[in-house]
Short mmCIF file of C-alpha atoms in Angstrom, two decimals:
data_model
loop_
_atom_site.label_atom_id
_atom_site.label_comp_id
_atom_site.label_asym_id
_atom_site.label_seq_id
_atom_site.Cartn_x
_atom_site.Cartn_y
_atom_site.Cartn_z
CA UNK A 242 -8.20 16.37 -12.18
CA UNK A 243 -4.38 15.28 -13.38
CA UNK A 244 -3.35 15.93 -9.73
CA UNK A 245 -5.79 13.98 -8.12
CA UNK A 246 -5.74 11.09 -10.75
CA UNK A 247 -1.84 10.81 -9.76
CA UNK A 248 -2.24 10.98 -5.78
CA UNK A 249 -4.92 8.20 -6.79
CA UNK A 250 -2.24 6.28 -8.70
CA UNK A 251 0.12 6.61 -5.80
CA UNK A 252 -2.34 5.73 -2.66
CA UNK A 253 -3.10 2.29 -4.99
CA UNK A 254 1.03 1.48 -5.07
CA UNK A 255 1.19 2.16 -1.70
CA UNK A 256 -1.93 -0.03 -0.64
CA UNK A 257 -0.39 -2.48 -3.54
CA UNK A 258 3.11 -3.12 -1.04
CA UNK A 259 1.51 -2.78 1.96
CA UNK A 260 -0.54 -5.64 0.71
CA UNK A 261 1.95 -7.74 -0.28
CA UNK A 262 4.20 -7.41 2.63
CA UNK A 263 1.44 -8.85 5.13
CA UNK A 264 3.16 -11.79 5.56
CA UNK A 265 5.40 -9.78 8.10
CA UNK A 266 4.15 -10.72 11.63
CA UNK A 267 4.06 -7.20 12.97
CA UNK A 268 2.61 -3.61 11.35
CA UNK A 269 5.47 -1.95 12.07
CA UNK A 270 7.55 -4.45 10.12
CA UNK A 271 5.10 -4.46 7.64
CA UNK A 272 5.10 -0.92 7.20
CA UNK A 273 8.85 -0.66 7.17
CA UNK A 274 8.87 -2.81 4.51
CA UNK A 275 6.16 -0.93 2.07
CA UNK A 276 8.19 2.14 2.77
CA UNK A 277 5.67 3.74 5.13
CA UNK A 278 7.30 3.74 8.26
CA UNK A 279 7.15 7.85 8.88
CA UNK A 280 8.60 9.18 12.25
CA UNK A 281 5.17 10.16 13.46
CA UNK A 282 3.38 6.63 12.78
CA UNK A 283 5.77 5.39 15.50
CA UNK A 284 5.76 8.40 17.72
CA UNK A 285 1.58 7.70 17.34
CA UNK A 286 2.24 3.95 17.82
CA UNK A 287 4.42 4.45 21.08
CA UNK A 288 2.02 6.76 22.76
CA UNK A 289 -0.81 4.17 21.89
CA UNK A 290 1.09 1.07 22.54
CA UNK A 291 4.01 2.20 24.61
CA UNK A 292 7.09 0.23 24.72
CA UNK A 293 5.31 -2.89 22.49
CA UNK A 294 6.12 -2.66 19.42
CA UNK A 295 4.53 -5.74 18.87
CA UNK A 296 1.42 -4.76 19.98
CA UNK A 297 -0.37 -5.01 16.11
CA UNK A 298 0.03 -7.95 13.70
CA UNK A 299 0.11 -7.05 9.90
CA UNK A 300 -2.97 -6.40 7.94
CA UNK A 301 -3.51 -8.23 4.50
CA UNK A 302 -5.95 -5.65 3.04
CA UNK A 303 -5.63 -2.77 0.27
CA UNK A 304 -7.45 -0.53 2.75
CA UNK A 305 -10.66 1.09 3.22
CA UNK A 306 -13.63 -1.17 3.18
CA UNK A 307 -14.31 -0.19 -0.53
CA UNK A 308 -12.24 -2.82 -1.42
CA UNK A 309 -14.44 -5.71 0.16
CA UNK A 310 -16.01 -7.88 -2.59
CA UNK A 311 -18.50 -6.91 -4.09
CA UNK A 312 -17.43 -3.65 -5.34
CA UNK A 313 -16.54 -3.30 -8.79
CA UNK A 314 -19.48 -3.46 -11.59
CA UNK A 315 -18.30 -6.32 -13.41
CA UNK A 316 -16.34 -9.11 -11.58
CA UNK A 317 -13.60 -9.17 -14.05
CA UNK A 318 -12.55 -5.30 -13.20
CA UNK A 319 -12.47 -6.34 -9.56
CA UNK A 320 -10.04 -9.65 -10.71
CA UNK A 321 -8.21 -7.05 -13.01
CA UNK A 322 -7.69 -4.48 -10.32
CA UNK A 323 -6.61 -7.24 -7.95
CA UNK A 324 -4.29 -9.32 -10.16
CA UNK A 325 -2.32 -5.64 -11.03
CA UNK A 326 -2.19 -5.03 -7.39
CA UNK A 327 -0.77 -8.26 -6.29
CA UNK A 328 1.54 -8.05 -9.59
CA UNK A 329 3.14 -4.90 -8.72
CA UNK A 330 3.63 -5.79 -5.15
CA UNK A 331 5.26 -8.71 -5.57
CA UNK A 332 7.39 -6.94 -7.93
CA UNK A 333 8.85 -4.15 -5.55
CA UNK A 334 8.20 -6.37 -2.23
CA UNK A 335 10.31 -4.95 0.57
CA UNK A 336 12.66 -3.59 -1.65
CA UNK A 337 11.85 0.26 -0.69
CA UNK A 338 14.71 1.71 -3.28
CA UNK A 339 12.74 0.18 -6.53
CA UNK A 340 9.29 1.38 -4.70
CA UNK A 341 10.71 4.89 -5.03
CA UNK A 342 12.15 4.56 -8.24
CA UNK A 343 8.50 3.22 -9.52
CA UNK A 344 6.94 5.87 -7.86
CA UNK A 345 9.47 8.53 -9.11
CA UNK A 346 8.41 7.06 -12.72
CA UNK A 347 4.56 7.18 -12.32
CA UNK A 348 4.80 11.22 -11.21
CA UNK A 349 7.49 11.44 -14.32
CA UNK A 350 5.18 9.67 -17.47
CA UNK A 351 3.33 12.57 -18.74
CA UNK A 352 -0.81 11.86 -19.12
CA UNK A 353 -2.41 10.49 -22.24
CA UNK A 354 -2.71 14.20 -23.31
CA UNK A 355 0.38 15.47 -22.91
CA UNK A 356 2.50 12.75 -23.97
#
């Protein structure tokens, strides 16, 4: 349950600065700049797209459809959940190195049990 709690906790930071950086004009910028531009994303890309790399404009979702309005119980959780999400993107941005770093600290802070 830990393990999957933290992969949880990671797949919401990523979604949080992919979010943020959809004011890029292009995914592949946009992914660059959340620090999820992986070799085989743009191998996929160019064998879907080839030789346009311009072929997809950014995407200013978290994600899965989950995430549409309504989806939370209580409107304030969804505000809450939203307001942390756009908070901790802005924070990192584009700036990939302090992505890592936060990251690197969320897998380091022991659980609420162990700490």
């Amino acid at each position: 349950i830990v393990i999957i709690r933290i992969i949880l906790a990671i797949t919401h930071l990523f979604r949080a600065f992919f979010k943020v950086n959809s004011d890029k004009e292009y995914l592949i910028e946009q992914n660059k700049a959340a620090g999820l531009l992986h070799p085989t994303f743009l191998q996929t890309f160019d064998q879907i797209f080839p030789n346009n790399r311009h072929a997809l404009r950014s995407i200013d979702e978290y994600g899965p459809a989950i995430f549409k309005s309504p989806w939370a119980k209580h409107q304030s959780d969804e505000d809450l959940f939203c307001n942390t999400m756009q908070t901790v993107g802005e924070i990192v941005k584009d700036d990939v190195n302090l992505g890592t770093l936060y990251i690197t600290l969320v897998l380091a802070t022991p659980g609420e049990g162990l700490s």
